[in-house]
XYZ file of C-alpha atoms in Angstrom:
531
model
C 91.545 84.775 123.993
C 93.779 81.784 125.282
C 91.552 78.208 125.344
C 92.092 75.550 126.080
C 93.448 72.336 123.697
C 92.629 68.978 124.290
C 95.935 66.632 123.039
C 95.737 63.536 124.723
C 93.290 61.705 122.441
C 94.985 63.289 119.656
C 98.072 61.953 119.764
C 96.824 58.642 121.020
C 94.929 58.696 117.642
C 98.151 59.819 115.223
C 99.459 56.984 117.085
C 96.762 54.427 115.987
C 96.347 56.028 112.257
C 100.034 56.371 111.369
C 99.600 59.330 110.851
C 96.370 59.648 108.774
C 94.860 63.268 109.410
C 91.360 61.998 109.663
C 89.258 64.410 112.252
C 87.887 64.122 115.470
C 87.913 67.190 116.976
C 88.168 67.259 120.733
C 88.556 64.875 123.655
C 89.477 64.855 127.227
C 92.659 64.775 128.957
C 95.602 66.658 129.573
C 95.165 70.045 128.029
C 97.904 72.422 126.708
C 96.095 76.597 125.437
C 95.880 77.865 122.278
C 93.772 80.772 120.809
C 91.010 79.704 118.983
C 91.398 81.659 115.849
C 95.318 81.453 115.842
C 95.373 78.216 117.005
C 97.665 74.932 115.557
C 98.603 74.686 112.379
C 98.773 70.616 112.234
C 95.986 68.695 111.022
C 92.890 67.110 112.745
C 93.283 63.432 114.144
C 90.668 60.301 114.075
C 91.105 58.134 116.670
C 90.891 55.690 114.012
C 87.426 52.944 113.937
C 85.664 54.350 117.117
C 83.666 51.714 119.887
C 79.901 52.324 119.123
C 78.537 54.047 122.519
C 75.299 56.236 123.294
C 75.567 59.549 123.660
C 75.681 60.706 127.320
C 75.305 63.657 129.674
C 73.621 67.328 129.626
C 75.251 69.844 127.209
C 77.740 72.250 129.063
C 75.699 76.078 128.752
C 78.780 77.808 130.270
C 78.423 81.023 129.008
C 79.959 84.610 129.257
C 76.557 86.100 128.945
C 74.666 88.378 132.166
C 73.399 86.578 134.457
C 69.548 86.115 133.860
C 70.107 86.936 130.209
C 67.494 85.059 128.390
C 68.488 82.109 126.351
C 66.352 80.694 123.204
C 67.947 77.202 123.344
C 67.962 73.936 125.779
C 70.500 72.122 126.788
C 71.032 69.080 124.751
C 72.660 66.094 125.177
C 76.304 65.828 124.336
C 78.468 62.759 123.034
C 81.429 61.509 124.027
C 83.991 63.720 122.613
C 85.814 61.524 120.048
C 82.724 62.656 117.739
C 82.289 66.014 118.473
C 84.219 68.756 116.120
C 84.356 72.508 116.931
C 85.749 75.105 114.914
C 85.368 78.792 114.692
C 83.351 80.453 111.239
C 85.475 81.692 108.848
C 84.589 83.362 105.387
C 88.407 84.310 104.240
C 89.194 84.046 100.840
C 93.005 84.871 100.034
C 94.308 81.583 100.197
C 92.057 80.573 96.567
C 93.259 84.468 95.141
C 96.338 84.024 95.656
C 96.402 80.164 94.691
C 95.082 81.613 91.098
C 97.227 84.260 90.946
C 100.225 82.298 91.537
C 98.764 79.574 89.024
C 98.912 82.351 86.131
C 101.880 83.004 86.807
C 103.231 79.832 86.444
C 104.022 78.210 89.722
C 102.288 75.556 92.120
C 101.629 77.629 95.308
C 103.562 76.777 98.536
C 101.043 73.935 100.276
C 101.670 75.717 103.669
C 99.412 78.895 101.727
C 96.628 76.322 100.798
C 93.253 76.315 103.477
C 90.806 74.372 101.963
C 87.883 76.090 103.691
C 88.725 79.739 102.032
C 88.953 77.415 98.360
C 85.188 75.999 99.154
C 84.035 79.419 101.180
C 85.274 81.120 97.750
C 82.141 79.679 96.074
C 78.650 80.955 97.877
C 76.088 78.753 98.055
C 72.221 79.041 97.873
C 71.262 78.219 101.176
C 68.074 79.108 102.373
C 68.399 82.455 104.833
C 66.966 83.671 107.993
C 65.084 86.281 108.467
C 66.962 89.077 110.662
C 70.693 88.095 112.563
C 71.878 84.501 113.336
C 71.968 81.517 110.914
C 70.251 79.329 108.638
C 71.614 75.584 109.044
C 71.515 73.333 106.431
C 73.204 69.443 106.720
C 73.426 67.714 103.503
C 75.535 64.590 102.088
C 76.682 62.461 99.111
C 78.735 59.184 98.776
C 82.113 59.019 97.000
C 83.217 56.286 94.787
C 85.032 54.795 98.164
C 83.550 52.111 100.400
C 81.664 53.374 103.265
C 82.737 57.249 102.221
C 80.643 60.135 102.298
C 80.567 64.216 102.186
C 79.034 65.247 104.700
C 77.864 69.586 104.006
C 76.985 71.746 106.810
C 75.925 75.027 105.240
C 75.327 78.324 107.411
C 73.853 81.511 106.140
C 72.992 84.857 107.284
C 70.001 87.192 106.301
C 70.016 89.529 103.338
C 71.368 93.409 104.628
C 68.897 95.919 106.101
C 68.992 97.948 102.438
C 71.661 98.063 99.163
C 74.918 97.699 100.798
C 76.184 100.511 99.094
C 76.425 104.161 99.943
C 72.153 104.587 99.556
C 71.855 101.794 102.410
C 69.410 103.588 104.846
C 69.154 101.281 107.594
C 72.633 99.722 108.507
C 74.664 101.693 111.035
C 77.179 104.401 109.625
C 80.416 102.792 109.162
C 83.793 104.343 110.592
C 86.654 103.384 108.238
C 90.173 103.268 109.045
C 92.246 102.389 105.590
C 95.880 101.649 106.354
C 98.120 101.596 102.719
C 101.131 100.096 101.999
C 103.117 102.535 99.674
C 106.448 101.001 100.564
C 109.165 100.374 97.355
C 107.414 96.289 96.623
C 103.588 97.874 95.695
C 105.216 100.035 93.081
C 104.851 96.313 91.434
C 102.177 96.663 88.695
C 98.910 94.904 90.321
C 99.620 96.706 93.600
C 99.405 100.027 95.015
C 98.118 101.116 91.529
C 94.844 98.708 92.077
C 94.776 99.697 95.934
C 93.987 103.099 94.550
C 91.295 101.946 92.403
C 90.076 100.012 95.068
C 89.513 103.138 97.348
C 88.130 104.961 94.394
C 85.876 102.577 94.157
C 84.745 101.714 97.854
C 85.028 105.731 98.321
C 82.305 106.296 95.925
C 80.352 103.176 97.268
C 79.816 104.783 100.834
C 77.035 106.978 102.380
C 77.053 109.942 102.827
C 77.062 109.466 106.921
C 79.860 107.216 106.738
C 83.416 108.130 107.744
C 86.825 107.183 106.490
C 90.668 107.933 107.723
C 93.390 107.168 105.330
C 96.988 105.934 106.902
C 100.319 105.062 105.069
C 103.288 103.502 105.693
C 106.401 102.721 104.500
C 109.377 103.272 106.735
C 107.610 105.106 109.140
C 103.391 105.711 109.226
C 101.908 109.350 108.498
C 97.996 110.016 108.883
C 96.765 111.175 105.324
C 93.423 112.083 106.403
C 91.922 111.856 110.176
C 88.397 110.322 109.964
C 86.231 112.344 107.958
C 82.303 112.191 107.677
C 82.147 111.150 103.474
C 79.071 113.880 102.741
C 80.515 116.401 100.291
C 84.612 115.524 100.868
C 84.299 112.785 98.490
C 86.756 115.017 96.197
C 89.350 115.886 98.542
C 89.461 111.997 99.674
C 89.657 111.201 95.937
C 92.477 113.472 95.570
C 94.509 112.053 99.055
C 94.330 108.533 97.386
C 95.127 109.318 93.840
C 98.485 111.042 94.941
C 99.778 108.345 97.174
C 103.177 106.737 95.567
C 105.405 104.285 96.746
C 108.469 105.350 98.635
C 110.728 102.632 100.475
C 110.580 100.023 103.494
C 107.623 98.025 104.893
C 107.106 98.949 108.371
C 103.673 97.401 108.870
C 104.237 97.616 112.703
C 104.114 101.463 112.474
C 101.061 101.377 110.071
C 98.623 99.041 112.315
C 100.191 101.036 115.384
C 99.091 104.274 113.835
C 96.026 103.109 112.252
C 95.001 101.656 115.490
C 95.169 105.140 117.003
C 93.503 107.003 114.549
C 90.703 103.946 114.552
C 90.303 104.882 118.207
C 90.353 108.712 118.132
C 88.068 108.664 115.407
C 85.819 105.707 116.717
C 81.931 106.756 115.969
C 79.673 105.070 118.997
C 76.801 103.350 117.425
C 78.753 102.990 114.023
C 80.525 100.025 112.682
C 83.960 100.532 113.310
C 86.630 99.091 111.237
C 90.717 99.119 110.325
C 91.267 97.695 106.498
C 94.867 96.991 105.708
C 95.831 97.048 102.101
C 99.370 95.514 101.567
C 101.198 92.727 100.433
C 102.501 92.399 103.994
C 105.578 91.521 103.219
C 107.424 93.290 106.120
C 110.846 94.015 106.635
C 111.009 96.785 108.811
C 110.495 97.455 112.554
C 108.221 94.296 114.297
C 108.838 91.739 111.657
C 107.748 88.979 113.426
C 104.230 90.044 114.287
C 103.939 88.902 117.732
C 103.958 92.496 118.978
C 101.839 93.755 115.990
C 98.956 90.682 116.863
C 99.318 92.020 121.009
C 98.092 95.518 120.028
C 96.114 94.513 117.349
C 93.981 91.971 120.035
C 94.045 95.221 122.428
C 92.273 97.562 120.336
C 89.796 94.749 119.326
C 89.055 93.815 123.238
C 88.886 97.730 124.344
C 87.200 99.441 121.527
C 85.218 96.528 119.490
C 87.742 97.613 116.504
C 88.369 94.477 114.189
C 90.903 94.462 111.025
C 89.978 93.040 107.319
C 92.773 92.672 105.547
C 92.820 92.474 101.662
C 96.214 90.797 99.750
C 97.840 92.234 97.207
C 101.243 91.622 94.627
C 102.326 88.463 93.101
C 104.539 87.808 96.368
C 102.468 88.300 99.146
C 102.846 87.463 103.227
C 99.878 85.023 103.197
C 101.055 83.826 106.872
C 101.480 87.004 108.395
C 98.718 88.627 106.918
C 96.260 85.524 107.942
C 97.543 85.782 111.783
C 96.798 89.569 112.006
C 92.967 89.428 111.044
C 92.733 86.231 113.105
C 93.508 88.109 116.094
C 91.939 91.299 115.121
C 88.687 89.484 115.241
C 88.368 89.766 111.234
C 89.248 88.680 107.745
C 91.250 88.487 104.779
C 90.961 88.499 100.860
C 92.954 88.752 98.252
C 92.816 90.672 94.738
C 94.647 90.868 91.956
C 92.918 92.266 89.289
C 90.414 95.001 88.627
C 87.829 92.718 88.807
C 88.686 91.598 91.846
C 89.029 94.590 93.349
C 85.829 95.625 92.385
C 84.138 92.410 93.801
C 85.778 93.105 97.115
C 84.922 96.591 97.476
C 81.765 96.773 96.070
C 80.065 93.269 97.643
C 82.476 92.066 99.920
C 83.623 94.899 102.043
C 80.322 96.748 102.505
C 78.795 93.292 103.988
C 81.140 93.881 106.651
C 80.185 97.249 107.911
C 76.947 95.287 108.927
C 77.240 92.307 111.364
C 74.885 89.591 111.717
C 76.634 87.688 114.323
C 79.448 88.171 116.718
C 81.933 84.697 118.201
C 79.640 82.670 116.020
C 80.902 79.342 116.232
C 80.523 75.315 115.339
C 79.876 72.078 116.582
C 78.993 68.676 114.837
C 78.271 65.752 116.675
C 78.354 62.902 114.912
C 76.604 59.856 116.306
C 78.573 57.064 117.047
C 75.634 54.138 116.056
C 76.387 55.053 112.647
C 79.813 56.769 112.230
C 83.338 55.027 112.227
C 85.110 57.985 111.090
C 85.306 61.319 110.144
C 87.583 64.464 108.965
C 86.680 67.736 108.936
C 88.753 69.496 105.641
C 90.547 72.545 106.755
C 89.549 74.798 109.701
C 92.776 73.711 110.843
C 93.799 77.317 112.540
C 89.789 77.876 113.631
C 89.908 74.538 115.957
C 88.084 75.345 119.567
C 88.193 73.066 122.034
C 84.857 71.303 122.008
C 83.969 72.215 125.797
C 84.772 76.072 124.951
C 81.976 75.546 122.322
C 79.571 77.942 124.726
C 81.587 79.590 126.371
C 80.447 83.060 124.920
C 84.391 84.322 126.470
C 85.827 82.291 123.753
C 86.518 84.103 120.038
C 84.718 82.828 117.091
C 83.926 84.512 113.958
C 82.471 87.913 112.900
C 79.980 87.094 110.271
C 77.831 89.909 107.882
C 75.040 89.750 106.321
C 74.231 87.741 103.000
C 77.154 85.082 104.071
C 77.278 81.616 103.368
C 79.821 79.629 105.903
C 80.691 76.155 104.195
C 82.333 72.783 106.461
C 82.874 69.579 104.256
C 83.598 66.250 106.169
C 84.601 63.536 105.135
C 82.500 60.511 107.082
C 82.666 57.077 106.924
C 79.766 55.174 108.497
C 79.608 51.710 109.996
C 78.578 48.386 107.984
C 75.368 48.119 107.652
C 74.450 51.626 109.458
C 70.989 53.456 109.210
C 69.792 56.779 110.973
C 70.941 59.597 112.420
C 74.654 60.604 111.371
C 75.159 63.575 112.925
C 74.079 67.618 114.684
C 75.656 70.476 113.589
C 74.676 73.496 115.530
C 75.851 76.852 115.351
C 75.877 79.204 118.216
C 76.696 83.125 117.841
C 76.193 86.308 120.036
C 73.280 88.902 118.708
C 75.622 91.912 117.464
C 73.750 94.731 119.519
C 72.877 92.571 122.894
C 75.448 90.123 123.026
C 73.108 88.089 123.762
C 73.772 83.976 122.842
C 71.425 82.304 120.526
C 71.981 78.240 118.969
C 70.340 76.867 115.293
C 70.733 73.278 114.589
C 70.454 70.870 111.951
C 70.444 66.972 111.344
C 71.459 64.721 108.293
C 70.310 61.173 108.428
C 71.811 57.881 106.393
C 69.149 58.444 103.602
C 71.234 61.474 102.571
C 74.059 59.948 101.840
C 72.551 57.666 99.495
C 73.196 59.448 96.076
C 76.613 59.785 94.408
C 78.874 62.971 94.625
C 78.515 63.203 90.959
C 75.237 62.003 89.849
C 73.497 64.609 92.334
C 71.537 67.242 90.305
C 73.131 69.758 93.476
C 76.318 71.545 91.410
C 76.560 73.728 94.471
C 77.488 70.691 96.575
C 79.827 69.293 93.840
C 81.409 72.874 93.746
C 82.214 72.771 97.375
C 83.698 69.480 96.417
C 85.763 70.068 93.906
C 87.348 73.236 95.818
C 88.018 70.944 98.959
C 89.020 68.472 96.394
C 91.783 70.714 94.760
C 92.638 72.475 97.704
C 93.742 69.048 98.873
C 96.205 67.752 95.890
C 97.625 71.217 96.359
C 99.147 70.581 100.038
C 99.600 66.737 99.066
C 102.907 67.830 96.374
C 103.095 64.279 94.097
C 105.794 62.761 92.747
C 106.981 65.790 90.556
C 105.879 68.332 92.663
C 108.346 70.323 94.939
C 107.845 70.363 98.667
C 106.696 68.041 101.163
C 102.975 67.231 103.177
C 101.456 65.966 105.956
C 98.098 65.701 104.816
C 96.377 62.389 103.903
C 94.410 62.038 100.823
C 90.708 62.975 101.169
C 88.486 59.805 100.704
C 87.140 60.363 97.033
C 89.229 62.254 95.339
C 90.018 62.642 91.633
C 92.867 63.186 90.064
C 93.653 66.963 88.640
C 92.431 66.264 85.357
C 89.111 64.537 86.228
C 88.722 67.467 88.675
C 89.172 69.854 85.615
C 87.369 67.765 83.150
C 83.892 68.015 86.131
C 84.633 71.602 86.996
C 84.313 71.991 82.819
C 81.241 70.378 82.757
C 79.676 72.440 85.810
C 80.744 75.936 84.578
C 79.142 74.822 80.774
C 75.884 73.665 82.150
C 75.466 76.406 84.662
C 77.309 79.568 82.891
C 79.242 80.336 85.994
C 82.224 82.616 85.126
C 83.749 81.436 88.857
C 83.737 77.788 88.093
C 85.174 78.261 85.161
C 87.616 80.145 86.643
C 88.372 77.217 88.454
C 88.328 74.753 85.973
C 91.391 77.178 84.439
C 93.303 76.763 87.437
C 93.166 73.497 87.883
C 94.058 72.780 84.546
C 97.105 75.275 85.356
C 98.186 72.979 88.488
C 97.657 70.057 86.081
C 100.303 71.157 83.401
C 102.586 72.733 86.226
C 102.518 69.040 88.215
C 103.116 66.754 85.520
């Protein structure tokens, strides 16, 4: 859905910072629209040292819910909007996969690829959970080596699924599966359509019984494979569909969503969990190139018929752009794999938490109080920004979030001289995935917090976050011998690649953690490619 954007303050505050992308989501005045999911592509502004001022005025509780619809939250009161931020949940990945791939191979990855959130949101965290839908909110912080400078954590987690995610899950709804497969002439690349087969093997095998799947391909043109077929005892003959698919010539990915789309919506279960996956490297050259038209239908299928797209990356040159704008519309996410490992990871954990949802336009909002914050950034989120008096208004998209999720914001806050107290509310608000009904959590973080160092902190899942937000950052700031050019300003408290490396060492040592050091390689990569 269109929203709308407020820009005054903004660009007052780019005018006041020289251009320093320091965040303070929101404002009043003139307002242009934007869609909150596929929304500006800039960075956040801070309206540089802000006037101290109380907070004022009831909380807007606009929403698109029935009318007498019980509520289980009160309004609360709202600050001036120079220190509110609101941003839509996200748990993509595929920016960090395809950073590492692209490390390995021996080049720095274009900074326009790099989100910071899907680097941090690439490392769960151990947040405490709820028990059944909605959120958990945790708000944490540390101080940098920088005067005044903090990390501010808000940390959101859903429940554990109703049983194994797998295929002998007896209490989730039956999932309805729509793959569609790129076997055009690029995924005959080895790491492609070879490990999109073993990725269906695998996620075939994974699936109950009462589930359904459809397989689609396309190349030039799109051609139905399978219509949607209850799993039970066709496991074989879907084995057999996938293992013959081969790659033929152009990349129409038009025709594919068009024609997955359809057979989504023939073959659309009610009461199931109804889903189109898109396996590709999305690198189209073939009928709708530009995606506009592709994101229009896409967005219609999603609004009529609840249908929302995951899309999972593949090949060593991959459409990171187009393939990110698709799910954002389609109400869903993206991922990226390039090894069997991977692949197993995504369709073995990550795609069976999404037949389940937990929460439905979940979104954001931290209001930091202006008695004890000067500044603030939010890192990334910078294509999830909502304008902060759309923040419940239920008409407005936010994120679709599963079960056993962890959604991870880092900002970077600097408080006043002198400042004790309260620094700042995050609440998250999401519909219930049956009802539709709205429900708020909340969570505080006072100065004490931000009393112990970034790296003296006995937290390593904190400092993770930190050194993913960290890297993610010197990746879209290119230095002096890196190709390319950035807008973004350097996060308060940064290190240097190899300090980076050297702590993300130390962390995957103490703690065994095959992902850190994972990490710690690609950093040390971007290290040897920069200098």
């Amino acid at each position: 859905m269109r929203i709308r954007t407020a820009i005054r303050t903004r660009l007052v505050a780019a005018a006041l910072v020289g251009g320093l992308t320091l965040a303070g989501c929101g404002g009043s005045g003139d307002s242009g629209e934007s869609s909150s999911k596929d929304g500006p592509t800039g960075g956040h502004h801070e309206a540089g040292p802000l006037p101290a001022q109380p907070t004022t005025g009831p909380g807007d509780t606009t929403s698109g819910a029935a009318e007498g619809e019980q509520r289980d939250f009160a309004p609360s009161p709202t600050p001036d909007p120079d220190y509110l931020s609101t941003f839509a949940l996200d748990v993509d990945t595929a920016s960090y996969g395809y950073a590492r791939r692209t490390l390995a191979q021996g080049r720095l990855p274009d900074p326009s690829t790099v989100r910071p959130e899907e680097f941090v949101n690439s490392f769960p965290q151990d947040y405490p959970r709820p028990d059944g839908n909605g959120f958990s909110v945790t708000v944490d912080g540390a101080r940098t080596d920088e005067d005044r400078w903090s990390l501010v954590r808000v940390g959101l987690a859903t429940g554990a699924p109703e049983g194994d995610p797998g295929r002998d899950a007896a209490r989730r709804p039956p999932a309805a599966l729509t793959f569609v497969i790129d076997i055009s002439g690029s995924m005959a690349e080895p790491g492609r359509l070879d490990l999109v087969r073993e990725s269906l093997d695998l996620m075939v095998d994974r699936l109950r019984d009462d589930d359904s799947l459809a397989l689609v391909t396309f190349s030039g043109n799109a051609e139905t494979r399978l219509p949607m077929t209850r799993l039970g005892d066709s496991r074989s003959r879907i084995h057999e569909v996938i293992d013959g698919l081969q790659p033929t010539d152009s990349t129409n990915v038009e025709a594919g969503i068009t024609t997955g789309y359809q057979e989504a919506v023939e073959g659309r279960r009610p009461g199931a969990t109804n889903r189109v996956v898109l396996l590709s490297d999305a690198l189209a050259n073939t009928g709708d190139t530009s995606a506009d038209g592709i994101l229009e239908r896409v967005a219609d299928a999603r609004r009529e018929h609840g249908i929302t797209l995951f899309g999972v990356g593949v090949g060593s040159e991959y459409g990171d752009a187009f393939m990110e704008r698709l799910t954002n519309r389609g109400d869903g996410h993206t991922t990226y794999v390039s090894d069997t490992d991977d692949a197993r990871a995504v369709f073995t954990e990550e795609l069976p938490r999404h037949i389940e949802l937990r929460a439905r336009d979940a979104k954001a909002q931290v209001a930091f109080d202006p008695a004890t914050v000067e500044q603030f950034r939010l890192i990334g989120y910078e294509n999830r920004e909502v304008a902060d008096e759309d923040f419940r208004d239920d008409r407005v998209d936010g994120g679709e979030i599963g079960p056993s999720h962890t959604v991870t914001a880092l900002y970077a806050v600097r408080t006043r001289p002198g400042a004790s107290g309260h620094v700042a509310t995050a609440t998250v608000r999401w519909l219930d995935p049956s009802t539709r009904a709205p429900h708020e959590e909340s969570g505080t973080v006072e100065t004490g917090a931000l009393e112990r160092g970034l790296w003296t902190q006995e937290d390593s899942g904190f400092q993770v976050a930190a050194l993913a937000a960290y890297f993610a950052d010197a990746l879209r700031r290119p230095s002096s011998g890196w190709s390319g050019s950035s807008d973004y300003a350097r996060l308060p408290g940064a290190l240097p690649l190899p300090g980076l490396a050297d702590r993300a060492a130390r962390i995957a040592e103490s703690s065994d953690s095959r992902p850190v050091r994972d990490l710690a390689s690609a950093i040390r990569q971007a290290e040897e490619l920069a200098g």
